[in-house]
Coordinates of C-alpha atoms and ligand atoms in Angstrom, one line a residue:
M1 CA -0.5 -37.0 -0.4
E2 CA -4.0 -34.9 -1.0
E3 CA -4.2 -31.7 -3.2
L4 CA -5.2 -29.2 -0.3
D5 CA -7.4 -27.3 -1.3
L6 CA -7.5 -23.4 -1.6
E7 CA -11.0 -22.9 -2.1
G8 CA -12.6 -21.0 1.5
R9 CA -9.7 -21.0 3.2
V10 CA -7.6 -18.0 6.0
A11 CA -4.8 -17.5 4.0
V12 CA -2.0 -15.1 5.7
V13 CA 1.2 -14.0 3.7
T14 CA 3.6 -11.0 5.3
G15 CA 5.3 -9.1 2.9
G16 CA 2.7 -9.7 0.5
A17 CA 1.5 -5.6 -0.4
A18 CA 4.9 -6.3 -2.6
G19 CA 6.7 -7.8 -4.7
I20 CA 7.2 -11.8 -4.5
G21 CA 4.4 -11.4 -2.1
R22 CA 1.8 -9.4 -4.1
G23 CA 1.7 -12.1 -7.0
I24 CA 1.8 -15.3 -4.7
V25 CA -1.4 -12.7 -2.9
E26 CA -3.1 -12.8 -6.6
A27 CA -2.4 -16.2 -6.9
L28 CA -4.0 -17.2 -3.3
V29 CA -6.7 -14.7 -3.8
D30 CA -8.2 -16.1 -7.4
E31 CA -7.8 -19.8 -5.5
G32 CA -10.6 -18.4 -3.8
C33 CA -8.4 -17.7 -0.3
R34 CA -9.4 -15.0 2.1
V35 CA -6.1 -13.5 2.0
V36 CA -4.8 -11.2 4.9
V37 CA -1.6 -9.0 4.1
A38 CA 1.2 -8.7 6.4
D39 CA 3.2 -6.0 5.1
I40 CA 5.5 -3.2 7.2
E41 CA 5.0 -0.3 4.4
A42 CA 1.9 1.0 5.1
P43 CA 0.3 3.3 2.2
V44 CA 1.8 0.5 -0.5
L45 CA -0.2 -1.9 1.2
D46 CA -3.1 0.0 1.3
R47 CA -2.6 0.3 -2.2
T48 CA -2.2 -3.6 -3.0
V49 CA -5.3 -4.4 -0.9
E50 CA -7.3 -1.3 -3.0
E51 CA -6.0 -2.7 -6.2
L52 CA -7.4 -6.4 -5.6
A53 CA -10.4 -6.0 -3.7
G54 CA -12.8 -6.6 -6.1
R55 CA -10.7 -9.5 -7.5
G56 CA -11.6 -11.7 -4.0
D57 CA -12.1 -11.6 0.2
V58 CA -8.6 -9.1 0.9
R59 CA -7.9 -7.3 3.4
G60 CA -3.5 -5.8 4.3
V61 CA -2.3 -6.3 8.2
V62 CA -0.2 -2.9 9.0
T63 CA 2.3 -5.8 10.7
D64 CA 5.9 -5.5 11.6
V65 CA 7.7 -8.7 11.8
S66 CA 11.1 -8.1 13.4
D67 CA 8.6 -6.8 16.4
N68 CA 6.8 -10.7 18.1
A69 CA 4.2 -8.1 19.5
S70 CA 3.0 -7.2 15.9
V71 CA 3.3 -10.3 15.1
E72 CA 1.0 -11.6 17.9
S73 CA -1.6 -9.5 17.4
L74 CA -1.5 -10.4 14.1
A75 CA -2.6 -14.5 14.8
D76 CA -5.1 -12.8 17.1
L77 CA -6.8 -10.9 15.0
V78 CA -7.3 -14.3 12.5
F79 CA -8.4 -16.5 14.3
E80 CA -10.5 -14.1 16.4
E81 CA -11.8 -12.5 12.9
Y82 CA -11.5 -15.1 10.9
G83 CA -11.8 -18.2 13.0
A84 CA -8.8 -20.1 11.5
C85 CA -5.8 -19.6 9.7
H86 CA -4.4 -22.2 6.7
V87 CA -2.0 -21.1 5.9
L88 CA 0.9 -19.1 6.9
W89 CA 3.9 -17.8 4.5
S90 CA 6.5 -16.0 6.2
N91 CA 7.8 -14.1 3.0
A92 CA 8.6 -11.2 3.7
G93 CA 12.5 -10.1 3.6
V94 CA 15.6 -7.9 3.8
T95 CA 18.9 -8.1 2.5
S96 CA 21.2 -6.3 5.5
G97 CA 22.1 -3.8 3.0
G98 CA 26.1 -5.1 4.4
G99 CA 27.2 -6.9 1.3
G100 CA 30.7 -7.1 0.2
N101 CA 32.9 -8.6 2.5
P102 CA 31.8 -10.5 5.5
W103 CA 34.3 -8.7 7.9
D104 CA 33.0 -5.5 7.7
Q105 CA 28.8 -6.5 8.3
E106 CA 28.4 -4.6 11.0
A107 CA 26.6 -5.8 13.8
N108 CA 23.1 -3.8 13.3
D109 CA 23.6 -5.3 9.3
W110 CA 22.6 -8.6 11.1
R111 CA 20.5 -8.1 13.6
W112 CA 17.9 -6.2 10.8
C113 CA 18.2 -9.0 8.3
F114 CA 17.9 -11.6 11.0
G115 CA 15.6 -10.0 12.3
V116 CA 13.2 -9.7 9.8
N117 CA 13.9 -13.0 8.1
V118 CA 15.4 -15.4 10.6
F119 CA 12.6 -14.3 13.5
G120 CA 10.0 -12.7 12.0
T121 CA 9.4 -16.4 9.5
A122 CA 9.5 -18.2 13.7
Q123 CA 7.4 -16.0 15.6
G124 CA 5.6 -16.1 13.3
V125 CA 5.4 -20.7 13.4
L126 CA 5.0 -19.8 17.7
A127 CA 2.6 -17.2 17.0
F128 CA 0.2 -18.9 14.3
V129 CA 1.4 -23.0 14.6
P130 CA 0.4 -24.2 18.2
R131 CA -3.8 -22.5 16.6
M132 CA -3.2 -24.3 13.3
I133 CA -2.1 -27.7 14.6
E134 CA -5.5 -27.7 17.5
S135 CA -7.6 -26.7 15.3
G136 CA -6.8 -30.8 13.5
E137 CA -7.5 -28.3 10.0
P138 CA -5.7 -29.6 6.9
G139 CA -3.0 -26.5 6.2
A140 CA 0.8 -25.2 4.9
V141 CA 3.3 -22.7 6.4
V142 CA 5.5 -21.2 4.2
T143 CA 8.6 -19.8 4.3
T144 CA 10.3 -17.9 1.4
S145 CA 13.3 -18.8 1.4
S146 CA 17.0 -17.9 -1.3
G147 CA 19.0 -20.2 -4.5
D148 CA 21.7 -17.1 -2.1
G149 CA 21.9 -19.7 1.2
G150 CA 19.1 -22.1 1.2
I151 CA 20.8 -23.9 -1.9
A152 CA 25.2 -22.6 -1.7
P153 CA 25.2 -18.8 -1.0
V154 CA 26.3 -16.0 -2.6
P155 CA 29.4 -14.9 -0.6
Y156 CA 29.9 -10.8 -0.9
A157 CA 26.2 -11.7 1.1
S158 CA 27.3 -13.0 3.6
V159 CA 24.7 -11.7 5.1
Y160 CA 21.6 -12.3 3.9
A161 CA 23.0 -15.6 2.7
S162 CA 23.1 -16.7 6.3
S163 CA 19.4 -15.9 7.1
K164 CA 17.8 -17.6 4.6
A165 CA 20.0 -21.4 4.9
A166 CA 18.6 -20.9 8.1
I167 CA 15.1 -20.4 6.7
S168 CA 15.8 -22.7 5.0
C169 CA 16.5 -25.5 7.8
F170 CA 14.4 -24.0 10.6
T171 CA 11.8 -25.2 7.4
E172 CA 12.6 -29.1 7.3
A173 CA 12.7 -30.2 10.3
L174 CA 9.0 -28.0 10.5
A175 CA 8.2 -30.5 8.4
H176 CA 9.4 -32.9 10.2
Q177 CA 8.0 -32.6 13.2
F178 CA 4.5 -31.7 11.1
V179 CA 4.5 -35.4 10.3
A180 CA 6.5 -37.0 12.9
Q181 CA 3.4 -35.8 15.8
G182 CA 0.7 -36.7 13.2
T183 CA -0.3 -32.9 12.6
N184 CA -2.8 -32.1 9.6
L185 CA 0.3 -29.1 8.4
R186 CA 2.2 -29.8 6.6
A187 CA 5.7 -27.4 5.4
S188 CA 7.3 -26.4 2.1
V189 CA 10.2 -24.1 1.2
F190 CA 10.1 -21.8 -1.6
Y191 CA 12.7 -20.5 -3.7
P192 CA 12.0 -17.8 -6.4
S193 CA 13.8 -18.5 -9.0
G194 CA 13.0 -18.8 -12.9
G195 CA 15.4 -15.9 -13.9
L196 CA 15.7 -12.4 -12.7
L197 CA 12.8 -11.1 -10.2
E198 CA 13.1 -6.9 -10.4
T199 CA 11.1 -6.4 -6.6
G200 CA 11.5 -3.7 -3.6
L201 CA 14.0 -6.4 -2.0
W202 CA 16.9 -4.0 -4.5
E203 CA 16.1 -1.4 -2.3
A204 CA 15.2 -2.7 0.5
Q205 CA 17.0 -0.3 3.1
R206 CA 13.9 1.9 2.2
N207 CA 12.3 -0.3 5.6
R208 CA 15.4 -0.5 7.8
P209 CA 14.5 1.2 11.2
A210 CA 17.0 3.8 12.6
S211 CA 17.2 2.0 15.8
L212 CA 18.9 -0.9 13.5
A213 CA 21.3 1.8 10.9
R214 CA 24.7 1.6 10.5
T215 CA 26.6 3.2 12.9
R216 CA 29.4 3.1 10.0
P217 CA 26.9 4.8 6.7
R218 CA 28.0 4.3 3.4
P219 CA 26.8 5.3 0.3
P220 CA 25.3 2.0 -2.6
A221 CA 28.5 -0.3 -3.7
P222 CA 28.7 0.4 -7.4
G223 CA 27.0 -2.7 -9.3
T224 CA 23.8 -2.6 -6.5
T225 CA 20.9 -1.6 -8.3
F226 CA 18.9 -3.9 -10.4
A227 CA 19.7 -1.9 -13.4
E228 CA 23.6 -1.8 -13.0
F229 CA 23.2 -5.9 -12.0
K230 CA 21.2 -6.9 -15.4
E231 CA 24.0 -5.0 -17.5
A232 CA 26.9 -6.7 -15.8
L233 CA 25.1 -10.2 -16.6
A234 CA 23.8 -8.7 -20.1
A235 CA 27.8 -7.5 -20.9
A236 CA 28.9 -11.3 -19.2
G237 CA 26.1 -12.5 -22.6
R238 CA 24.0 -13.9 -19.9
A239 CA 20.1 -14.5 -19.4
T240 CA 18.5 -11.7 -18.5
D241 CA 14.6 -12.1 -18.8
T242 CA 12.5 -10.9 -15.7
V243 CA 10.4 -13.1 -13.8
D244 CA 6.2 -12.4 -14.1
L245 CA 5.4 -12.3 -10.2
A246 CA 1.8 -13.1 -11.3
E247 CA 3.6 -15.6 -12.5
L248 CA 5.5 -17.5 -10.3
G249 CA 2.2 -17.4 -7.8
R250 CA 0.6 -18.9 -9.1
F251 CA 3.6 -21.2 -9.4
A252 CA 4.7 -21.4 -6.0
V253 CA 1.0 -21.9 -4.7
Q254 CA 0.2 -24.8 -7.3
G255 CA 3.1 -26.3 -5.4
V256 CA 1.9 -25.3 -1.8
K257 CA -1.7 -27.2 -2.8
E258 CA 0.9 -30.5 -4.9
G259 CA 2.1 -30.6 -0.8
R260 CA 5.2 -30.2 -2.8
F261 CA 8.3 -29.9 0.4
V262 CA 10.7 -27.7 -1.5
I263 CA 9.1 -25.4 -4.7
A264 CA 11.7 -23.9 -7.5
H265 CA 11.7 -23.8 -10.3
N266 CA 15.4 -24.8 -12.4
L267 CA 15.5 -27.9 -9.8
D268 CA 18.4 -29.8 -12.2
R269 CA 21.1 -27.4 -11.8
S270 CA 20.4 -26.8 -7.9
A271 CA 21.0 -30.7 -8.1
R272 CA 23.7 -30.1 -9.7
L273 CA 25.6 -27.3 -7.3
L274 CA 24.0 -29.7 -4.5
H275 CA 26.1 -33.0 -5.8
A276 CA 29.3 -31.2 -6.2
R277 CA 28.9 -29.0 -2.6
A278 CA 27.9 -33.0 -0.9
D279 CA 31.1 -34.3 -3.1
A280 CA 33.7 -31.7 -1.3
I281 CA 32.3 -31.4 1.8
G282 CA 32.1 -35.6 2.1
Q283 CA 36.1 -35.0 0.3
G284 CA 36.7 -32.1 4.0
R285 CA 37.1 -29.1 0.4
L286 CA 35.3 -26.3 0.6
P287 CA 32.1 -27.1 -1.5
P288 CA 31.7 -24.5 -4.4
S289 CA 29.8 -21.1 -3.9
A290 CA 26.3 -19.9 -6.0
L291 CA 29.2 -17.7 -8.2
D292 CA 30.9 -20.4 -9.0
A293 CA 27.7 -22.3 -10.8
L294 CA 27.9 -19.5 -12.2
A295 CA 31.4 -19.6 -14.6
Ligands
LIG301 N1 14.3 -10.9 -6.2 C1 15.1 -11.2 -5.0 O1 16.1 -11.8 -5.9 C2 14.8 -12.3 -4.4 C3 15.8 -13.6 -4.9 C4 14.5 -14.5 -3.5 C5 14.9 -15.0 -2.4 N2 13.4 -13.3 -2.5 C6 12.8 -13.6 -1.3 O2 11.7 -12.9 -1.4 C7 11.2 -12.3 -0.6 C8 10.3 -10.6 -0.9 O3 11.2 -9.8 -0.9 P1 10.2 -9.4 -2.4 O4 11.8 -9.2 -3.9 O5 10.4 -9.3 -2.8 O6 11.0 -8.0 -2.0 P2 10.4 -6.8 -1.7 O7 11.5 -5.5 -1.1 O8 9.4 -6.6 -3.4 O9 8.8 -7.3 -0.9 C9 9.3 -7.3 -0.3 C10 8.1 -7.4 1.1 O10 8.1 -7.5 2.6 C11 7.6 -6.0 3.2 N3 9.0 -5.9 4.2 C12 10.2 -6.1 4.7 N4 10.1 -5.5 5.8 C13 9.3 -6.3 6.6 C14 8.8 -6.3 8.4 N5 10.1 -6.0 9.2 N6 7.9 -6.9 8.2 C15 6.4 -7.2 7.3 N7 7.0 -6.8 6.6 C16 8.1 -6.3 5.7 C17 8.4 -5.2 2.4 O11 7.6 -3.8 3.2 C18 7.9 -6.2 1.2 O12 6.7 -5.7 0.9 C19 12.1 -11.7 0.4 O13 11.8 -12.8 1.7 C20 13.5 -12.8 0.0 O14 14.2 -12.5 0.5 C21 13.5 -13.1 -3.2

């Protein structure tokens, strides 16, 4: 497959103001892309765009991916002002904030998490892809999934894991249909990986709308901050190296250029877990979870 040339191309990255998305934005800017960063957190978005302005063509558009009208107006702005979209990167994501037992997850935990992670991704495809196909130009749709759900669930994060399983499955279907319909587009699924990811995901609740608050508010469970998680890993003698997010962004963008469907570090480890899962499922047994794989 021919490498995707990103020089001068238009890229849209949702959730690109901070964390993993910011690393992706930086890498795309450095490739010479004209980047539109779509994020709900206006002050962080403004700061990021300001910091990257001297590095290339980058612009922020405040967007709520869980709001269809907001995503539609983002797409209209991009096609009207840039005339094209070559890379749509659906990266915005939140945890459900309702970790713990699956039977303690509230309807609003599902609504918020699926609204952003799953419907946000679906809405991006609905708003952008028909015009991307119509242009006939080469391009890519990339989703940021998670090994949690995309490969195997972390059982105490059942809502988030389910949302990421949906994203991985949807991206796979999309990739097949791009080929089957003879489009000039490809799809890739990105699994952030390679070590601990110190990002705002641990405080995703900051962006939760009041209309989707839990009806039974509860304080964060012990062990749910990044520092506590890291401490627990260290106490268990496990590796606690954090990932350089700029480096991770470059790795992910390189994967997109090369047209890889799965973009992830340590794929051999995931493959071992997937084989064990397939064996169990093939025998009608409960497959090992992501936590079993760590044991
Ligand atoms: N951090 C991890 O350990 C990890 C692991 C695997 C996958 N991921 C995935 O990586 C992606 C990026 O997360 P991160 O870890 O960088 O977290 P983060 O909180 O640092 O970044 C997420 C970004 O999405 C934005 N966002 C949240 N809700 C939004 C909405 N409704 N509309 C538009 N933007 C919104 C936030 O403002 C933020 O800038 C997510 O999809 C996440 O699920 C993270």
